Coordinates of C-alpha atoms and ligand atoms in Angstrom, one line a residue:
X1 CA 144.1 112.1 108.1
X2 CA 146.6 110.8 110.5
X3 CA 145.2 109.1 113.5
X4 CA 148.8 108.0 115.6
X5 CA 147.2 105.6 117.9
X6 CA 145.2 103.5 115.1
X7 CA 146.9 100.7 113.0
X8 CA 144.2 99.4 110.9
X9 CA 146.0 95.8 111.1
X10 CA 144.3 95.3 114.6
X11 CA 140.7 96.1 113.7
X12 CA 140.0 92.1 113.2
X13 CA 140.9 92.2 117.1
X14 CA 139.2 95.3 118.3
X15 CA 136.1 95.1 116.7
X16 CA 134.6 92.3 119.1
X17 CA 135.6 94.1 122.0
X18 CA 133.5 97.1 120.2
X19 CA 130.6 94.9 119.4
X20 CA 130.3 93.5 122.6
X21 CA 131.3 96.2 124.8
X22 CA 130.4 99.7 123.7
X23 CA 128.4 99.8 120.6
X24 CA 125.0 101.7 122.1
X25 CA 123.0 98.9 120.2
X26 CA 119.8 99.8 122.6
X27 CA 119.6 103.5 121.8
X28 CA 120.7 102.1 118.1
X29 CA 117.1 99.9 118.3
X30 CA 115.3 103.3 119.9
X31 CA 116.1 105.0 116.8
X32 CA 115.5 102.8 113.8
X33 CA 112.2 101.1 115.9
X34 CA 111.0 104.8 115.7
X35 CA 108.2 104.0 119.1
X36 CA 107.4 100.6 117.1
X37 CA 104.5 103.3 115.6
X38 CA 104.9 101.4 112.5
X39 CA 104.7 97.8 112.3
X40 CA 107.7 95.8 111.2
X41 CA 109.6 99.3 110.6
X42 CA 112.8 97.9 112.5
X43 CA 112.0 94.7 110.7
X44 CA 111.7 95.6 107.5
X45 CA 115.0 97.5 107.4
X46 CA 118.1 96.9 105.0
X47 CA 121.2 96.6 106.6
X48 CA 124.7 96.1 104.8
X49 CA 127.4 95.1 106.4
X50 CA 131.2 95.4 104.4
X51 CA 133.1 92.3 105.9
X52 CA 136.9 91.5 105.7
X53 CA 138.2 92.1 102.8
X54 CA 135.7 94.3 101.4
X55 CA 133.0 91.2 101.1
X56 CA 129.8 93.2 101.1
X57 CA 126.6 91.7 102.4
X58 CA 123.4 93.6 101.6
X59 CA 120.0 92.8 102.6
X60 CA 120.7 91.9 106.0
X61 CA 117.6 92.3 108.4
X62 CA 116.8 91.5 111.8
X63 CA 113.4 91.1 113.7
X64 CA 114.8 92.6 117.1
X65 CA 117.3 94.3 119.0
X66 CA 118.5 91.1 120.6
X67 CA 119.0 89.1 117.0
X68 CA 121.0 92.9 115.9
X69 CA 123.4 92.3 118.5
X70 CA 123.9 88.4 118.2
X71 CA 124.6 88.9 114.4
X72 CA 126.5 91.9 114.4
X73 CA 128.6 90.0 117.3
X74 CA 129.4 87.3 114.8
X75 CA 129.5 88.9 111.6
X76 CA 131.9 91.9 113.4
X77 CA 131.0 94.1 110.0
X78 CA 134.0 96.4 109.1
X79 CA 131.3 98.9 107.9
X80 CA 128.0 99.1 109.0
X81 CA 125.5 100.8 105.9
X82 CA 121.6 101.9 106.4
X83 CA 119.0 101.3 103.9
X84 CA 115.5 101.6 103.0
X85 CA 112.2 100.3 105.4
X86 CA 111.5 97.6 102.6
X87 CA 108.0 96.3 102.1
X88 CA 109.0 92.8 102.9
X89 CA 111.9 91.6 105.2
X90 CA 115.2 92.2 103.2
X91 CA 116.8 89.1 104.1
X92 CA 114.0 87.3 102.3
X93 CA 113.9 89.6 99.1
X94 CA 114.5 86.6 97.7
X95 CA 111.4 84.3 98.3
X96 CA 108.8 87.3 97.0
X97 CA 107.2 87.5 94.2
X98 CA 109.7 89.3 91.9
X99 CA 108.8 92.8 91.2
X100 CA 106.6 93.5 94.6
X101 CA 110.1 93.6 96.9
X102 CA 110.2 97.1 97.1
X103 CA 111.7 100.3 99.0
X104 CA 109.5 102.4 100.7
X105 CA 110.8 104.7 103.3
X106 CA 114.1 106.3 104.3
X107 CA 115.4 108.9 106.2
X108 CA 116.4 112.0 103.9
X109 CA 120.1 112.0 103.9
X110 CA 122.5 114.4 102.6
X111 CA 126.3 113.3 102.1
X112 CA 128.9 116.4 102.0
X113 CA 132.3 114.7 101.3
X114 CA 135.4 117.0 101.0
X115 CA 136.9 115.7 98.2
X116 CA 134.2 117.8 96.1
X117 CA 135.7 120.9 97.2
X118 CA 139.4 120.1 96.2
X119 CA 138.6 123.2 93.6
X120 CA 138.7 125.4 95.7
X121 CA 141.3 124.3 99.2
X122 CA 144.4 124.1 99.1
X123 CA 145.3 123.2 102.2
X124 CA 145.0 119.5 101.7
X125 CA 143.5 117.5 98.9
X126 CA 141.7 114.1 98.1
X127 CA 141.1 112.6 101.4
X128 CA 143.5 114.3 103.2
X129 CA 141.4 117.2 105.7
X130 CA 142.7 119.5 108.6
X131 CA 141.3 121.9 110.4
X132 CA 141.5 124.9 107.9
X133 CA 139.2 122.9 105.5
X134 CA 137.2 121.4 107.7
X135 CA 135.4 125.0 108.5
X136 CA 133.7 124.2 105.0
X137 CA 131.7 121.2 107.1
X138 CA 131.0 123.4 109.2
X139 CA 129.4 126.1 106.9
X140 CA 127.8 123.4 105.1
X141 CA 125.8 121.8 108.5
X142 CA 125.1 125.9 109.5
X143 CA 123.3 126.7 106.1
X144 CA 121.8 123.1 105.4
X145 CA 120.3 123.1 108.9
X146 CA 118.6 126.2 108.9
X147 CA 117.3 125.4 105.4
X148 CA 116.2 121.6 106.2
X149 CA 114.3 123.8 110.0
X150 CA 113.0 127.0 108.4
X151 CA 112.2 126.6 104.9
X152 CA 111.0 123.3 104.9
X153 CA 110.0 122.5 108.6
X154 CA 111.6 119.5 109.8
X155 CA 112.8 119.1 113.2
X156 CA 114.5 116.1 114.0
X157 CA 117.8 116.2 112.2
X158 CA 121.0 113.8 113.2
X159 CA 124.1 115.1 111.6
X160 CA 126.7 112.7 112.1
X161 CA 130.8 112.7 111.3
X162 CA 131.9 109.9 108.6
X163 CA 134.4 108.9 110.4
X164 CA 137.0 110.6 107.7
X165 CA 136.3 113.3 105.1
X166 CA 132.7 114.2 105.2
X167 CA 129.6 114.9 107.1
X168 CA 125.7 113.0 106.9
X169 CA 122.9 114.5 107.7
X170 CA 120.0 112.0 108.7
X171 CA 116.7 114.4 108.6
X172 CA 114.5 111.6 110.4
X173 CA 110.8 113.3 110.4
X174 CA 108.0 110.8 109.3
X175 CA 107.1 113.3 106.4
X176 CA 111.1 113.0 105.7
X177 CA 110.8 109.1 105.6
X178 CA 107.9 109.5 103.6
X179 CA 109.6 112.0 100.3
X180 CA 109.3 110.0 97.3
X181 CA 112.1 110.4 94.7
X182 CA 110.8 113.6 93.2
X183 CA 110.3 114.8 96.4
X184 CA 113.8 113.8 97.6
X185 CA 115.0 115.2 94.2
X186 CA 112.9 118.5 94.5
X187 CA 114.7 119.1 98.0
X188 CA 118.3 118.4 96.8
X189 CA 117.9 120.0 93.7
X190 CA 116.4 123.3 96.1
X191 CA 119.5 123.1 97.7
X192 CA 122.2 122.7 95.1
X193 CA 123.8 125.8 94.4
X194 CA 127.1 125.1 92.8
X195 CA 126.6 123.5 89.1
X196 CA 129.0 122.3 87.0
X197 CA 131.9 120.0 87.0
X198 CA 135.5 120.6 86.6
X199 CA 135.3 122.3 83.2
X200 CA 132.8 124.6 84.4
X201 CA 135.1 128.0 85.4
X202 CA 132.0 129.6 86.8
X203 CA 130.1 127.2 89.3
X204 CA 127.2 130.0 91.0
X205 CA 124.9 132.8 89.0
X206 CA 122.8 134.9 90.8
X207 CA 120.1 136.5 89.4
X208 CA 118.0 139.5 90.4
X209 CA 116.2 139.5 93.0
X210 CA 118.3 136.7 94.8
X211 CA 116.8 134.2 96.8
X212 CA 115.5 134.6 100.2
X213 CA 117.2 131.4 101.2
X214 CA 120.4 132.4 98.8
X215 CA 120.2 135.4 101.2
X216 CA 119.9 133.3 104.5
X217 CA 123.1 130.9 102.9
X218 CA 125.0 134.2 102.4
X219 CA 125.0 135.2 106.0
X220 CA 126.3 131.8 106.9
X221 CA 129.2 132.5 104.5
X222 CA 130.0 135.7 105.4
X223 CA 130.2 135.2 108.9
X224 CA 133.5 132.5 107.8
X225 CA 134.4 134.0 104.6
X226 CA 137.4 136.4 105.7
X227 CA 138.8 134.2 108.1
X228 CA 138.6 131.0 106.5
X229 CA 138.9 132.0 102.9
X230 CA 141.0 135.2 102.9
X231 CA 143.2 133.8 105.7
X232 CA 143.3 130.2 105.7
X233 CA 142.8 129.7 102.3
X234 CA 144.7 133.1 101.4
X235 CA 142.7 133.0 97.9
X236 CA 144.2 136.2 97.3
X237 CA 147.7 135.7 98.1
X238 CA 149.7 134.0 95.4
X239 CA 149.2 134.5 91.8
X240 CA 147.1 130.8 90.5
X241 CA 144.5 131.5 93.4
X242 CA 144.5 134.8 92.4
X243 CA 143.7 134.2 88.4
X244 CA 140.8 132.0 89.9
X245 CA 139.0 134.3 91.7
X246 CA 139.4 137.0 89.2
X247 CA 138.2 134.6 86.8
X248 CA 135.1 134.9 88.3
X249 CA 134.4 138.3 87.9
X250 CA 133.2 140.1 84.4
X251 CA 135.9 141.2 81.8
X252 CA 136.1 144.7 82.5
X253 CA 135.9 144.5 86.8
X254 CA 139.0 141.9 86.3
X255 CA 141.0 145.1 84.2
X256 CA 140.8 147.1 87.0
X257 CA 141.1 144.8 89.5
X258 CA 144.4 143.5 87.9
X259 CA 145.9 147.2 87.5
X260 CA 144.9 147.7 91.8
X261 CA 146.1 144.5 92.8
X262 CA 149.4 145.7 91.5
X263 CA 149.8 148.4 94.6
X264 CA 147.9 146.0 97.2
X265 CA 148.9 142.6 98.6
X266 CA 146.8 142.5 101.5
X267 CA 144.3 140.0 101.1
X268 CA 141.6 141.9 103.4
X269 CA 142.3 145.2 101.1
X270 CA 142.0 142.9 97.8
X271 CA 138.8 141.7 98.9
X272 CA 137.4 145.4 99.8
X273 CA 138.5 146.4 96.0
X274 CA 136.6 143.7 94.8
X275 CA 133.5 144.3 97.3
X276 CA 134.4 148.5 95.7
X277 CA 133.8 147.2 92.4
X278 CA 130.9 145.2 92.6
X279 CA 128.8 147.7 94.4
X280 CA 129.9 149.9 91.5
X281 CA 128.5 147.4 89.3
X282 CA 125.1 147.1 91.2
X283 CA 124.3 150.7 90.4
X284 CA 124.3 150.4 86.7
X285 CA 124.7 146.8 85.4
X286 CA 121.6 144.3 84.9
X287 CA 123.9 141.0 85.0
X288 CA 126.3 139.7 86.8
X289 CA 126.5 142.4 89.3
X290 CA 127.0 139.8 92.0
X291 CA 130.0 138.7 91.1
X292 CA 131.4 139.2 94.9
X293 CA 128.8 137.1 96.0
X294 CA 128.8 134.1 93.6
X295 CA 132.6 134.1 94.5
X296 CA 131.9 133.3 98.6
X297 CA 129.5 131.2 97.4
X298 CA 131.3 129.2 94.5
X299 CA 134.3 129.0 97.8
X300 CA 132.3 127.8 100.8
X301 CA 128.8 126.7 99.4
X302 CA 128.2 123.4 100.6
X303 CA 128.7 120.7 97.7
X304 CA 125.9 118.4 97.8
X305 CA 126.3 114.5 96.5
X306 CA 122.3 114.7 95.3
X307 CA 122.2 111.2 93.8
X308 CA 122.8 109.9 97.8
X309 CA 119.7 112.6 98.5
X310 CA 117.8 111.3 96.2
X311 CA 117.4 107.9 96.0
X312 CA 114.9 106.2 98.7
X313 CA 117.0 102.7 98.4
X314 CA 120.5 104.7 98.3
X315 CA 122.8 103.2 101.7
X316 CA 124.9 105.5 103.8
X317 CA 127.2 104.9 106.4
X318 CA 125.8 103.9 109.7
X319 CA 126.1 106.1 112.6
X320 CA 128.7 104.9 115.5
X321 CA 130.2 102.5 112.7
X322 CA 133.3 102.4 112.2
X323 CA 135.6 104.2 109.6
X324 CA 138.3 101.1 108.9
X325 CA 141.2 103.6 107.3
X326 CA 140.8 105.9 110.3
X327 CA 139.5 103.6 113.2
X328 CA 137.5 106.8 114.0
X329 CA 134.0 106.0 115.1
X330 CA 131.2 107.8 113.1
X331 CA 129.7 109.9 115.9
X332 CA 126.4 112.2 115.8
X333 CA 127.8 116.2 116.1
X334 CA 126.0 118.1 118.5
X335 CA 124.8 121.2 116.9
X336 CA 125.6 123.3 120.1
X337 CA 129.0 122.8 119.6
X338 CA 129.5 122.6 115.9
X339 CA 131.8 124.8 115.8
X340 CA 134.0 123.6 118.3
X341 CA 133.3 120.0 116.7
X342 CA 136.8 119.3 115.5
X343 CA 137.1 115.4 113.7
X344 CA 140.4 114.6 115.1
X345 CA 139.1 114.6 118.6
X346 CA 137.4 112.0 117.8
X347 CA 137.8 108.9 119.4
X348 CA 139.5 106.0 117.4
X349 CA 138.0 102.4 118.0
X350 CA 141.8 101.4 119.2
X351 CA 141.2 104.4 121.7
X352 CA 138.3 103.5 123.2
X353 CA 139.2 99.7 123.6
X354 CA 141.7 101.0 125.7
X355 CA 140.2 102.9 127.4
X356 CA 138.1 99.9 128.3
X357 CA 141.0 98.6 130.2
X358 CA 142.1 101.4 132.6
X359 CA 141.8 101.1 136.2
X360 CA 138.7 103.0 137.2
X361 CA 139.1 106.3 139.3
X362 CA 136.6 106.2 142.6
X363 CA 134.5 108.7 141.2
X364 CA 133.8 106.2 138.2
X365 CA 133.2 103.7 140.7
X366 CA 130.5 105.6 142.7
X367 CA 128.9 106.5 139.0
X368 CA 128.6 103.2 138.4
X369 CA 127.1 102.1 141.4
X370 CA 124.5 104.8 140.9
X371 CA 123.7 103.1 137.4
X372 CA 123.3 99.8 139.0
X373 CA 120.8 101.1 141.4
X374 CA 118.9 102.4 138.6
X375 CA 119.3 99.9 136.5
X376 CA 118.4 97.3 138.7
X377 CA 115.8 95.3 136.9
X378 CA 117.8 95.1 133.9
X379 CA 120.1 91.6 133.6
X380 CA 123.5 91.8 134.0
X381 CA 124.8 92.1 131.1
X382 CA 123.1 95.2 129.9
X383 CA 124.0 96.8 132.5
X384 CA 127.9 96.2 132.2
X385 CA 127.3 97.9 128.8
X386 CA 125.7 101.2 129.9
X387 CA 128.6 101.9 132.1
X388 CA 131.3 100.3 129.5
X389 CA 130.7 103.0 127.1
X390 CA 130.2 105.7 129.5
X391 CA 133.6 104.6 131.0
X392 CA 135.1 105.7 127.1
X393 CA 135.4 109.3 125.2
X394 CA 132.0 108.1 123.4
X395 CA 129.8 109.0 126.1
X396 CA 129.4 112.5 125.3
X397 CA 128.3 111.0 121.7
X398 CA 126.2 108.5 122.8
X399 CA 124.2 111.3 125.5
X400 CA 124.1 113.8 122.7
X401 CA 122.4 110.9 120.4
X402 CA 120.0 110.3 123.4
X403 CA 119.1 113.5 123.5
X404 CA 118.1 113.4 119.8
X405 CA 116.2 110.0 120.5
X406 CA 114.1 112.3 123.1
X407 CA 113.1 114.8 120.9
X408 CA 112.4 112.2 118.5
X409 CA 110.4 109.9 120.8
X410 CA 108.4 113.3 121.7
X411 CA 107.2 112.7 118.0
X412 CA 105.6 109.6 117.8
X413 CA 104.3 109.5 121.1
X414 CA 101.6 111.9 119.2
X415 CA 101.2 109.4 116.3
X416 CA 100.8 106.9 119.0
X417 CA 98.1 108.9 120.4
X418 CA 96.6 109.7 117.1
X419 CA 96.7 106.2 116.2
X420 CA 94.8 105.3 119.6
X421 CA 92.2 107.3 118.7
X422 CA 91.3 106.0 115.3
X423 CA 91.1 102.7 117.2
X424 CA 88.3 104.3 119.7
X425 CA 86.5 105.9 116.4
X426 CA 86.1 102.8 114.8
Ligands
ZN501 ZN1 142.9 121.2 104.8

């Protein structure tokens, strides 16, 4: 991914000037402190930090926002991970009695990385994206949101950019932190449509009746599917991409389909022969009469990583951390404007450092002053940082993630109450 203004040679230098100035460390404490409902949540919480030279630190933990931002200060972490609400304080797993140190909450996370779809793009491969491939993300935070919402009913649900290749998804409900493994496992496994590795020609079966939330996932798909897949992607334009979609369909279908394709290059009138022959197929055959289906969804199907899903002690990348081969920051995507969401807007650490240093326009000025009025009680210093980042292109990121912290502190101001009123019972 080529970011022109980022040389990963000055991150040593930049990364104090990110610490210091413009990391949103207070809404950062909002999140993970979840209303303080739970006590020593924010305390109990692995961090990891990856320093220079790939030294990795795990088990860091910090008893308040103010010892966060001192350490991370110092430390400056390359990489910032997130892991489990541990039962004693991670940076004293060591002192417990062995054996009683244990995870027990986490977010449910889901990690869609674009590498796994290098099957089926050919646009770029390995880490490389662009904005053809990157309509796959997009597909893949459509269907897994609506899932994650309507089937299972959670609400507060942070999808964030890595930074390079991929997508998170933070679902943050309480009955999300709570999932245990099978849980976890149970929803990742629910979700997991394509199976199979690289040996495996045919990745997606449907069976009869399909799925109501196959059906839901298949709307999503076909919404993007001619666009992205038979223009983009052209899958049926040259030869090879042809072979692999017709090996996809049963022995007899690919015949025909072989013989017409002979007379018809257009990909739009390929697909329509195909679409001809499987509804042909639905009126007699008892299998594999989907075939057109299980193709858009063995093409744009999200592909999950389930061991990150599933594990409660599993890290993942931290949001607004840094990705040190692109300098770009790992930002939450607003899911109004996912699908104008494109990754190489988004703004390297070397761009917003400099940002740092132009002369402010009046208008900035007046903004400012309006912050310091409100802001009044608060010292100095944390005040210079509300209007530092909001003086970079990661303010829209850091409003959209307040946003999220709203609905989210909507949450547990009901546990709060409900936990009020146990006190009064008893
Ligand atoms: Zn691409």
């Amino acid at each position: 991914m080529p970011s022109s203004d980022y040389d990963s040679a000055c991150l040593p230098d930049l990364l104090p000037l990110y610490y210091r100035r413009l990391f949103p460390f207070s809404q950062y404490y909002r999140w993970l402190n979840y209303g303080g409902v739970y006590k020593n949540y924010f305390q109990n919480r692995e961090f990891s930090f990856t320093l220079k030279d790939d030294i990795y630190v795990r088990y860091q933990s910090f008893t308040t926002q103010a010892e966060l931002e001192k350490e991370m200060n110092k430390m400056n972490p390359y990489k910032i991970d997130i892991g489990a609400v541990y039962s004693h304080r991670p940076n004293q797993h060591n002192t417990v009695k062995s054996g009683t140190f244990q995870a027990l909450e986490k977010e449910l996370v889901f990690d869609i990385d674009m590498t796994d779809y290098d099957d089926v793009r050919y646009c770029c491969s390995a880490a490389d994206i662009c904005p053809k491939c990157w309509t796959l993300m997009t597909i893949a935070i459509h269907i897994l949101d609506r899932a994650l919402r309507e089937d299972f009913g959670f609400k507060h649900l942070l999808w964030v950019y890595s930074g390079r290749r991929g997508v998170h998804c933070w679902v943050c409900d309480e009955a999300a932190r709570k999932l245990s493994v099978a849980a976890r496992s149970a929803v990742a496994e629910y979700l997991s449509l394509i199976k199979g590795g690289d040996e495996t020609v045919k990745k997606v079966v449907l069976t009869d009746p399909i799925h109501p939330f196959i059906r839901e996932s298949l709307k999503v798909v076909e919404r993007y599917f001619p666009q992205y897949a038979l223009q983009d992607q052209d899958i049926l334009g040259r030869k090879e991409s042809v072979d692999k979609v017709l090996a996809l369909v049963p022995e007899d279908v690919r015949k025909v389909l072989k013989e017409r394709f002979q007379n018809e290059k257009k990909p739009e009138n390929r697909w329509n022969l195909i679409e001809d022959q499987a509804i042909k197929k639905q009126g007699t055959a008892k299998k594999g009469q989907y075939f057109e289906r299980e193709i858009m969804l063995q093409y744009c199907y999200p592909r999950l990583d389930v061991n990150v899903s599933k594990g409660v002690n599993h890290l993942l990348k931290s949001p607004f951390s840094v990705h040190p081969k692109t300098g770009r920051i790992s930002v939450p995507i607003n899911m109004k404007e996912l699908d104008k969401f494109d990754p190489f807007d988004v703004p390297t650490i070397s761009l917003i450092c400099e940002e740092l240093d132009r002369p402010r326009t009046g208008e900035e000025e007046e903004k400012a002053d309006d912050v310091k009025e409100k802001e009044n009680e608060k010292d100095a210093a944390e005040r210079r940082k509300i209007r530092d980042y909001k003086r970079t292109s990661l303010a829209k990121y850091v409003k959209y993630f307040d946003q999220f912290l709203d609905g989210l502190a909507a949450s547990w101001k009901g546990e709060l109450l409900k936990k009020s009123d146990l006190q009064k019972d008893f």
